[in-house]
Coordinates of C-alpha atoms and ligand atoms in Angstrom, one line a residue:
M1211 CA -31.3 -17.1 -20.6
A1212 CA -31.8 -13.6 -21.8
L1213 CA -29.9 -10.7 -20.0
R1214 CA -32.5 -8.3 -18.2
L1215 CA -31.2 -4.7 -17.3
T1216 CA -33.3 -1.9 -15.6
N1217 CA -33.4 1.1 -18.0
T1218 CA -33.4 4.3 -15.9
L1219 CA -34.8 5.8 -19.2
T1220 CA -37.9 3.7 -19.4
R1221 CA -38.1 3.2 -15.8
K1222 CA -38.5 -0.7 -16.5
K1223 CA -36.5 -4.1 -16.7
E1224 CA -36.0 -4.7 -20.0
V1225 CA -34.2 -7.8 -22.2
F1226 CA -30.9 -6.5 -23.2
K1227 CA -30.4 -6.6 -27.0
P1228 CA -27.3 -4.6 -28.3
Q1229 CA -27.2 -3.1 -31.8
D1230 CA -24.5 -5.5 -32.9
P1231 CA -23.5 -8.4 -31.2
Q1232 CA -20.3 -8.2 -32.3
R1233 CA -19.5 -4.9 -31.2
V1234 CA -21.3 -4.1 -27.9
T1235 CA -20.5 -0.9 -26.4
M1236 CA -20.5 0.4 -22.9
Y1237 CA -19.5 3.5 -21.2
L1238 CA -19.1 4.6 -17.5
C1239 CA -18.5 7.9 -16.2
G1240 CA -14.9 8.0 -14.7
P1241 CA -13.7 10.1 -11.5
T1242 CA -12.3 13.8 -11.5
V1243 CA -8.7 12.6 -10.5
Y1244 CA -7.9 15.6 -8.0
S1245 CA -7.8 13.2 -5.0
Y1246 CA -7.8 9.5 -4.2
A1247 CA -11.1 8.1 -4.7
H1248 CA -13.3 6.7 -1.9
I1249 CA -15.1 3.4 -1.3
G1250 CA -18.3 4.7 -2.8
N1251 CA -16.5 5.6 -6.0
F1252 CA -15.7 2.1 -6.6
R1253 CA -19.1 1.0 -6.3
P1254 CA -19.9 1.8 -10.0
V1255 CA -16.1 0.2 -10.9
V1256 CA -17.0 -3.0 -9.4
A1257 CA -20.9 -3.2 -10.6
F1258 CA -20.3 -2.6 -13.9
D1259 CA -17.2 -4.5 -14.3
V1260 CA -19.6 -7.5 -13.1
L1261 CA -21.5 -6.2 -16.4
Y1262 CA -18.5 -6.1 -18.6
R1263 CA -17.5 -9.7 -17.5
L1264 CA -21.2 -11.0 -18.0
L1265 CA -21.4 -9.2 -21.3
R1266 CA -17.9 -10.7 -22.5
R1267 CA -19.3 -14.1 -21.4
I1268 CA -22.6 -13.6 -23.7
Y1269 CA -20.9 -12.1 -26.6
G1270 CA -17.4 -13.1 -26.6
E1271 CA -14.4 -11.4 -25.1
G1272 CA -13.4 -9.7 -28.3
N1273 CA -16.9 -8.3 -29.1
V1274 CA -17.4 -6.0 -25.9
V1275 CA -15.8 -2.5 -26.0
Y1276 CA -15.7 -0.5 -22.7
A1277 CA -14.7 2.7 -22.5
T1278 CA -14.4 4.8 -18.9
N1279 CA -12.7 8.2 -18.7
F1280 CA -10.9 10.4 -16.5
T1281 CA -12.0 13.9 -16.1
D1282 CA -8.3 15.6 -15.8
V1283 CA -9.7 19.2 -16.2
D1284 CA -12.1 20.7 -13.8
D1285 CA -12.9 23.2 -11.2
K1286 CA -11.6 20.7 -8.5
I1287 CA -8.3 20.1 -10.1
I1288 CA -7.8 23.8 -10.9
A1289 CA -8.5 24.4 -7.1
A1290 CA -6.0 21.5 -6.2
A1291 CA -3.5 23.0 -8.5
N1292 CA -3.7 26.6 -7.0
E1293 CA -3.3 25.3 -3.6
T1294 CA -0.1 23.1 -4.2
G1295 CA 1.1 25.3 -6.9
E1296 CA 1.8 22.2 -9.0
P1297 CA 1.0 21.5 -12.7
M1298 CA -2.4 19.8 -13.0
A1299 CA -0.9 17.0 -15.1
K1300 CA 1.0 16.2 -12.3
I1301 CA -1.8 16.0 -9.7
T1302 CA -4.2 14.4 -12.5
Q1303 CA -1.2 11.5 -13.2
K1304 CA -0.9 10.8 -9.4
Y1305 CA -4.6 10.1 -8.7
A1306 CA -5.2 8.3 -12.3
K1307 CA -2.4 5.8 -11.6
A1308 CA -3.7 5.3 -8.1
Y1309 CA -7.2 4.9 -9.5
E1310 CA -6.1 2.3 -12.0
E1311 CA -3.9 0.4 -9.4
D1312 CA -6.8 0.5 -6.9
S1313 CA -9.2 -0.7 -9.7
A1314 CA -7.1 -3.5 -10.5
A1315 CA -6.5 -4.6 -6.8
L1316 CA -10.4 -4.8 -6.9
N1317 CA -10.2 -7.3 -9.8
A1318 CA -11.7 -4.8 -12.3
L1319 CA -10.7 -5.9 -15.9
K1320 CA -9.0 -3.2 -17.9
P1321 CA -11.3 -1.3 -19.9
N1322 CA -10.6 -1.2 -23.4
H1323 CA -10.5 2.6 -23.6
R1324 CA -9.8 5.2 -20.9
P1325 CA -10.0 8.5 -22.7
T1326 CA -9.0 11.8 -20.8
A1327 CA -10.5 14.9 -21.4
I1328 CA -7.4 16.9 -22.2
A1329 CA -6.6 14.6 -24.9
H1330 CA -10.0 15.1 -26.8
I1331 CA -10.3 19.1 -26.7
P1332 CA -10.5 19.3 -30.5
E1333 CA -13.5 17.0 -30.6
M1334 CA -15.3 18.6 -27.9
I1335 CA -14.9 22.0 -30.0
A1336 CA -16.2 20.3 -33.2
M1337 CA -19.3 19.3 -31.4
M1338 CA -19.9 22.6 -29.7
E1339 CA -19.5 24.3 -33.0
K1340 CA -22.0 21.9 -34.6
L1341 CA -24.4 22.6 -31.8
Q1342 CA -23.9 26.4 -32.3
R1343 CA -24.4 26.2 -35.9
K1344 CA -27.6 24.1 -35.3
G1345 CA -29.0 26.9 -33.1
Y1346 CA -28.7 25.0 -29.8
A1347 CA -25.8 26.7 -28.3
Y1348 CA -25.3 30.7 -27.8
E1349 CA -22.3 32.5 -26.8
T1350 CA -22.3 35.1 -23.5
A1351 CA -19.4 37.2 -22.2
D1352 CA -17.9 34.4 -20.0
S1353 CA -19.3 31.2 -21.6
L1354 CA -20.7 29.1 -24.6
L1355 CA -24.2 27.9 -23.1
F1356 CA -26.8 25.2 -24.3
S1357 CA -29.9 26.3 -24.6
V1358 CA -32.4 23.9 -23.1
Q1359 CA -35.7 25.4 -24.7
Q1360 CA -34.3 24.3 -28.0
M1361 CA -34.6 20.8 -27.4
E1362 CA -37.9 19.3 -27.2
D1363 CA -37.7 16.4 -24.7
Y1364 CA -34.9 18.1 -22.7
G1365 CA -35.2 16.3 -19.3
K1366 CA -36.7 12.9 -20.4
L1367 CA -33.9 10.7 -18.6
S1368 CA -34.5 12.2 -14.9
R1369 CA -38.1 13.1 -15.7
R1370 CA -37.9 16.6 -13.3
N1371 CA -40.1 19.2 -13.8
R1372 CA -38.8 22.4 -14.7
D1373 CA -38.7 23.9 -11.1
D1374 CA -36.8 21.0 -10.0
M1375 CA -34.2 21.3 -12.7
I1376 CA -33.5 24.8 -12.1
A1377 CA -33.2 24.0 -8.4
G1378 CA -30.8 21.1 -9.1
A1379 CA -28.8 23.0 -11.9
R1380 CA -26.2 25.1 -9.8
V1381 CA -27.7 28.3 -11.4
D1382 CA -24.9 31.0 -11.5
V1383 CA -26.4 34.5 -12.5
A1384 CA -24.1 34.7 -15.4
A1385 CA -24.7 37.7 -17.5
G1386 CA -26.8 37.1 -20.7
K1387 CA -28.1 33.4 -19.7
R1388 CA -31.5 33.2 -21.6
D1389 CA -32.8 30.6 -19.2
P1390 CA -31.5 29.4 -15.6
A1391 CA -31.5 25.7 -16.6
D1392 CA -28.9 26.3 -19.6
F1393 CA -25.6 25.1 -18.9
S1394 CA -21.9 25.8 -19.9
L1395 CA -20.6 23.9 -22.9
W1396 CA -17.3 26.2 -22.7
K1397 CA -16.1 28.3 -19.7
K1398 CA -13.9 31.3 -20.6
A1399 CA -10.6 31.5 -18.7
K1400 CA -10.7 33.6 -15.8
P1401 CA -7.4 35.7 -14.6
D1402 CA -6.7 33.4 -11.7
E1403 CA -6.7 30.3 -13.7
P1404 CA -3.6 28.6 -14.3
E1405 CA -2.1 28.3 -18.0
D1406 CA -2.5 24.4 -18.3
A1407 CA -6.2 25.0 -17.7
Q1408 CA -6.7 27.2 -21.0
F1409 CA -7.2 25.9 -24.4
D1410 CA -7.7 27.5 -27.6
S1411 CA -11.0 27.9 -29.2
P1412 CA -13.3 29.9 -31.5
W1413 CA -14.7 31.5 -28.2
G1414 CA -11.4 32.4 -26.8
K1415 CA -9.2 30.8 -24.4
G1416 CA -11.0 28.8 -21.8
R1417 CA -11.9 25.0 -20.9
P1418 CA -14.7 22.4 -21.5
G1419 CA -17.5 22.0 -19.4
W1420 CA -18.0 18.6 -17.5
H1421 CA -20.7 17.3 -19.7
I1422 CA -19.4 17.9 -23.2
E1423 CA -16.2 16.0 -22.2
C1424 CA -18.4 12.9 -21.9
S1425 CA -20.5 13.5 -24.9
A1426 CA -17.2 13.9 -27.2
M1427 CA -15.4 11.0 -25.6
I1428 CA -18.2 8.6 -26.0
A1429 CA -18.6 9.7 -29.6
A1430 CA -14.7 9.4 -30.0
T1431 CA -14.2 6.0 -28.6
L1432 CA -17.5 4.1 -29.1
G1433 CA -19.7 6.0 -31.5
K1434 CA -22.6 7.9 -31.8
T1435 CA -25.3 5.6 -30.1
I1436 CA -24.1 3.2 -27.6
D1437 CA -25.6 0.4 -26.0
I1438 CA -25.0 1.0 -22.3
H1439 CA -24.3 4.3 -20.3
A1440 CA -23.7 3.8 -16.8
G1441 CA -22.9 5.8 -13.8
G1442 CA -23.9 6.6 -10.2
Q1443 CA -27.6 7.6 -9.6
D1444 CA -26.2 11.2 -8.8
L1445 CA -25.1 11.7 -12.1
Q1446 CA -28.6 11.1 -13.6
F1447 CA -29.2 14.9 -13.3
P1448 CA -27.8 17.4 -14.5
H1449 CA -24.7 15.3 -15.9
H1450 CA -26.5 12.4 -18.1
E1451 CA -29.4 14.9 -18.9
N1452 CA -26.8 17.2 -20.3
E1453 CA -24.9 14.7 -22.2
I1454 CA -28.1 13.5 -23.8
A1455 CA -29.0 17.1 -24.8
Q1456 CA -25.5 17.7 -26.3
S1457 CA -25.1 14.5 -27.9
E1458 CA -28.6 14.0 -29.5
C1459 CA -29.0 17.6 -30.5
A1460 CA -25.4 17.5 -32.1
H1461 CA -25.8 13.8 -34.0
G1462 CA -29.8 13.8 -34.2
E1463 CA -29.7 10.2 -32.8
P1464 CA -30.1 8.8 -29.3
L1465 CA -26.9 8.8 -27.2
A1466 CA -27.5 5.4 -25.3
R1467 CA -30.3 2.6 -25.6
F1468 CA -29.8 1.5 -21.8
W1469 CA -28.7 4.0 -18.9
L1470 CA -27.9 2.1 -15.8
H1471 CA -27.5 4.0 -12.5
N1472 CA -25.9 2.5 -9.2
G1473 CA -27.3 3.4 -5.9
F1474 CA -25.1 5.1 -3.1
L1475 CA -23.1 3.5 -0.4
D1476 CA -23.5 4.7 3.0
I1477 CA -21.0 3.6 5.9
E1478 CA -22.4 2.3 9.0
S1479 CA -25.8 3.8 8.0
E1480 CA -24.6 7.2 7.6
K1481 CA -23.7 9.5 4.6
M1482 CA -20.0 9.3 3.6
S1483 CA -19.0 12.6 4.3
K1484 CA -15.4 14.7 5.2
S1485 CA -17.5 16.7 7.7
I1486 CA -18.6 13.1 9.6
G1487 CA -15.0 12.0 9.2
N1488 CA -16.2 8.7 7.9
V1489 CA -14.6 8.6 4.3
K1490 CA -12.9 5.3 3.5
I1491 CA -10.4 5.4 0.9
P1492 CA -9.5 2.1 -0.6
H1493 CA -6.0 3.2 -1.5
E1494 CA -5.5 3.4 2.3
M1495 CA -7.9 0.2 2.9
L1496 CA -5.9 -2.0 0.5
K1497 CA -2.6 -1.9 2.8
S1498 CA -4.6 -4.0 5.5
T1499 CA -7.7 -5.4 3.5
K1500 CA -7.3 -7.7 0.6
G1501 CA -8.8 -6.0 -2.7
E1502 CA -11.1 -9.3 -3.4
V1503 CA -12.6 -8.6 0.2
L1504 CA -13.6 -5.0 -0.6
R1505 CA -14.9 -6.1 -4.1
M1506 CA -16.9 -8.7 -2.8
A1507 CA -18.5 -6.4 0.1
L1508 CA -19.2 -4.0 -2.7
M1509 CA -21.2 -6.9 -4.5
A1510 CA -23.1 -7.6 -1.4
G1511 CA -26.2 -5.6 -2.5
Q1512 CA -27.7 -5.4 -6.0
Y1513 CA -26.3 -2.4 -7.7
R1514 CA -29.4 -0.3 -7.9
Q1515 CA -29.9 -0.6 -4.2
P1516 CA -28.6 1.4 -1.4
L1517 CA -25.4 -0.4 0.3
D1518 CA -24.5 0.1 4.0
W1519 CA -20.8 -0.6 4.4
T1520 CA -20.4 -1.9 7.7
E1521 CA -17.7 -3.7 9.8
E1522 CA -20.0 -6.8 10.1
L1523 CA -20.3 -7.0 6.3
L1524 CA -16.5 -7.1 5.8
D1525 CA -16.1 -9.4 8.3
A1526 CA -18.7 -11.8 6.9
V1527 CA -17.2 -11.5 3.3
K1528 CA -13.6 -12.3 4.8
T1529 CA -15.1 -15.2 6.3
T1530 CA -16.7 -16.5 3.1
L1531 CA -13.6 -15.9 0.9
D1532 CA -11.6 -17.8 3.3
R1533 CA -14.0 -20.7 3.0
A1534 CA -14.1 -20.6 -0.9
Y1535 CA -10.2 -20.6 -0.8
G1536 CA -10.1 -23.3 1.4
A1537 CA -12.6 -25.5 -0.5
L1538 CA -10.7 -24.5 -3.8
R1539 CA -7.3 -25.7 -2.2
R1540 CA -9.3 -29.0 -1.4
V1541 CA -10.4 -29.6 -5.0
W1542 CA -7.3 -27.7 -6.5
K1543 CA -5.3 -30.8 -7.6
S1544 CA -8.4 -32.3 -9.2
G1545 CA -8.3 -33.0 -12.7
S1546 CA -10.1 -30.9 -15.4
A1547 CA -13.8 -31.4 -16.0
R1548 CA -16.5 -28.9 -17.4
W1549 CA -18.3 -26.8 -15.2
N1550 CA -22.2 -27.4 -15.4
D1551 CA -23.7 -24.9 -12.7
K1552 CA -25.3 -21.8 -14.3
A1553 CA -26.9 -20.3 -11.3
V1554 CA -24.3 -17.9 -10.6
F1555 CA -24.9 -16.6 -14.4
E1556 CA -28.3 -16.6 -14.3
A1557 CA -28.5 -14.6 -11.3
L1558 CA -26.1 -11.9 -13.0
C1559 CA -28.4 -12.2 -16.1
D1560 CA -31.5 -10.8 -13.8
D1561 CA -30.2 -7.4 -13.7
L1562 CA -26.9 -8.1 -12.1
N1563 CA -28.5 -9.8 -8.9
T1564 CA -25.2 -10.1 -7.0
P1565 CA -26.3 -10.9 -3.8
Q1566 CA -28.4 -13.8 -5.3
A1567 CA -25.2 -14.7 -7.2
L1568 CA -23.0 -14.9 -3.9
A1569 CA -25.6 -17.1 -2.5
E1570 CA -25.2 -19.5 -5.3
F1571 CA -21.5 -19.0 -5.1
S1572 CA -21.4 -20.3 -1.4
R1573 CA -23.5 -23.2 -2.6
L1574 CA -20.6 -23.9 -4.9
I1575 CA -18.2 -23.7 -2.0
S1576 CA -20.3 -26.3 0.1
E1577 CA -20.7 -28.7 -2.7
A1578 CA -16.7 -28.6 -3.4
N1579 CA -16.4 -29.5 0.4
I1580 CA -19.2 -32.5 0.3
A1581 CA -17.2 -33.7 -3.0
A1582 CA -14.0 -33.5 -1.1
D1583 CA -15.2 -35.0 2.2
H1584 CA -16.2 -38.0 0.1
N1585 CA -13.1 -38.1 -2.0
D1586 CA -15.2 -38.2 -5.0
K1587 CA -12.6 -37.4 -7.6
E1588 CA -15.2 -36.7 -10.4
A1589 CA -17.3 -34.7 -8.2
M1590 CA -14.2 -32.7 -7.0
A1591 CA -13.3 -31.8 -10.6
V1592 CA -16.6 -30.7 -11.5
A1593 CA -16.7 -28.5 -8.1
R1594 CA -13.5 -27.1 -9.0
A1595 CA -14.5 -26.0 -12.4
N1596 CA -17.7 -24.6 -11.3
L1597 CA -15.9 -22.6 -8.4
I1598 CA -13.4 -21.3 -11.1
E1599 CA -16.0 -20.5 -13.6
A1600 CA -18.0 -18.6 -11.0
G1601 CA -15.2 -16.9 -9.7
D1602 CA -14.3 -15.5 -13.2
L1603 CA -17.7 -14.3 -13.8
L1604 CA -17.7 -12.4 -10.3
G1605 CA -14.2 -11.6 -10.1
L1606 CA -13.5 -13.6 -7.1
L1607 CA -10.9 -16.3 -6.6
Q1608 CA -8.6 -14.7 -8.9
S1609 CA -5.4 -15.9 -6.6
T1610 CA -4.6 -19.4 -6.2
P1611 CA -5.1 -20.9 -2.8
D1612 CA -1.5 -20.5 -2.0
E1613 CA -1.4 -16.8 -2.7
W1614 CA -4.4 -16.3 -0.9
E1615 CA -2.9 -17.4 2.4
K1616 CA 0.1 -15.5 1.7
G1617 CA -2.1 -12.4 1.5
G1618 CA -3.0 -12.1 -2.3
A1619 CA -0.8 -11.8 -5.1
S1620 CA 0.4 -8.6 -4.5
D1621 CA 4.0 -6.7 -4.2
D1622 CA 3.8 -7.6 -0.6
T1623 CA 4.2 -11.1 -1.3
A1624 CA 7.3 -10.6 -3.4
R1625 CA 9.0 -8.7 -0.8
I1626 CA 8.2 -11.4 1.8
D1627 CA 9.6 -14.0 -0.9
A1628 CA 12.7 -11.9 -0.9
L1629 CA 13.0 -11.6 2.7
V1630 CA 12.3 -15.5 3.3
Q1631 CA 15.1 -16.0 0.6
E1632 CA 17.5 -13.7 2.3
R1633 CA 17.2 -15.4 5.4
L1634 CA 17.9 -18.8 3.7
D1635 CA 20.7 -17.3 2.3
A1636 CA 22.1 -15.9 5.6
R1637 CA 21.6 -19.2 7.4
A1638 CA 23.3 -20.9 4.6
A1639 CA 26.2 -18.6 5.3
K1640 CA 25.6 -19.1 9.2
N1641 CA 25.1 -15.4 9.6
W1642 CA 22.6 -16.4 12.3
A1643 CA 21.9 -12.7 13.8
R1644 CA 20.8 -11.5 10.3
A1645 CA 18.5 -14.7 9.8
D1646 CA 16.8 -13.9 13.4
E1647 CA 16.6 -10.5 12.7
I1648 CA 14.5 -11.1 9.4
R1649 CA 12.5 -13.7 11.2
D1650 CA 11.6 -11.2 13.9
E1651 CA 11.0 -8.4 11.4
L1652 CA 8.3 -10.6 9.5
A1653 CA 6.8 -11.9 12.9
A1654 CA 6.3 -8.2 13.5
E1655 CA 4.2 -7.9 10.7
G1656 CA 2.4 -11.1 11.2
V1657 CA 4.3 -13.4 8.9
E1658 CA 5.2 -16.7 10.1
I1659 CA 8.2 -18.6 8.6
M1660 CA 7.7 -22.3 8.5
D1661 CA 11.0 -24.2 7.8
G1662 CA 10.7 -27.6 6.2
S1663 CA 12.9 -30.3 4.6
G1664 CA 12.3 -28.6 0.9
G1665 CA 13.1 -25.1 2.1
S1666 CA 11.0 -22.4 3.9
S1667 CA 7.5 -21.2 3.2
W1668 CA 5.3 -18.5 4.9
R1669 CA 1.9 -17.5 5.7
K1670 CA 0.1 -14.6 7.3
V1671 CA -1.4 -15.2 10.9
Ligands
AMP2517 P1 -17.3 11.6 -9.1 O1 -15.8 11.6 -8.9 O2 -17.7 12.7 -7.7 O3 -17.9 12.3 -10.4 O4 -17.8 10.4 -8.3 C1 -17.4 9.4 -9.5 C2 -18.4 8.1 -9.4 O5 -18.7 7.8 -7.9 C3 -19.8 8.6 -9.9 O6 -20.5 7.6 -10.7 C4 -20.7 8.8 -8.8 O7 -21.8 8.5 -9.0 C5 -20.0 7.8 -7.9 N1 -20.4 8.0 -6.3 C6 -19.9 8.8 -5.5 N2 -20.1 8.7 -4.5 C7 -20.8 7.6 -4.3 C8 -21.3 6.6 -3.3 N3 -21.3 7.2 -1.9 N4 -21.7 5.7 -3.7 C9 -22.0 5.2 -4.5 N5 -21.6 5.9 -5.8 C10 -20.7 6.9 -5.7
ZN2518 ZN1 -20.2 11.5 -17.9

């Protein structure tokens, strides 16, 4: 079955064929790391992790190269640095680390490259010099600007008319701007900007614009023309339009063959915003909700469609995952067999139809339960293989049934294991007071200890 993806560039669902099946390239615009990312920011992370898993399945694990960046120099980071008085790097490292941890908790595979903007300033400068040499860029008192009138097909991705583009481009009436749609490649340093946001360049000290960062990082990590470029739909204009302008005018070849954009996530039918006070932060949510639950909820809608994040959705997902692990437990000890059900794979090949894939996954859960009901050993082994196989594609069932019951394979598990062991040691030393104390402590956080002949185990209740 061929993989078909909706390409924003053509507005059509097209059969995906890479330039080189032994080196399939994919880029996702990453976060600006000045605060904890919200649940909406993780929608592209999960959606395109599903795509990465699918591509690895189709072309082989070693044949897909996935890059996603960190934007570590930007107005918002400078504002955060000015506010806290901390160096920018301290802020960006803290939030980049949290983002990587949270992505891992959502079972997103590690990308092959995680470039940062600051590490690619020389490549950006080389690209801007090239654009200037070719007549696509001009210098003003406070910036180096890209001249959109020099590019014949500027606007081809978002297909906006000129007035919309001007309205959409945050127009600062910068002195010397030839066209309101022109955008900054390089921003010359202003007096109130921190030293660590200033880099040397042929246009004086300053910093790169956001768009050139991605253009240069893509070329540096993946090449001039990549197979897939992804991001949230809000990035179509101006960010992706401007990436196209810079890269194509500098290199003289297309930037990306397929452009994929995810729809937005709302909270209980409302736009997520600070003013409404409904911003959900996985870094916080993960303290009480398993990463796999958040992941599965993010997959409940097809990635291009809007997704409404509700309490009911989370409850439904929790129930399904408990059911999935319950079924997996029943067939867990069955021998090995080959998987033979391709329905999840085929649903994903249809433009990453995750709702359909999850429906097929539910059917596999039922099939495992039916096989176990009948104690049909052969069917149980096949059901186990199908569940694990589908789970690997979807990034689900990544814990063992035991780990799941204990709350997922997290640091928390190690901490509770250690306390349970300490209690056993205390009992062996007849230190009943300490043993009871630990039992009460764990009970208070919902952990029940079960003493058996072979030692103690525990579960979350
Ligand atoms: P930002 O750090 O604002 O550039 O956002 C990082 C990524 O998250 C971009 O790809 C955005 O398109 C995406 N994004 C931001 N808010 C949402 C949302 N509510 N739903 C889905 N994606 C979002
Ligand atoms: Zn980008």
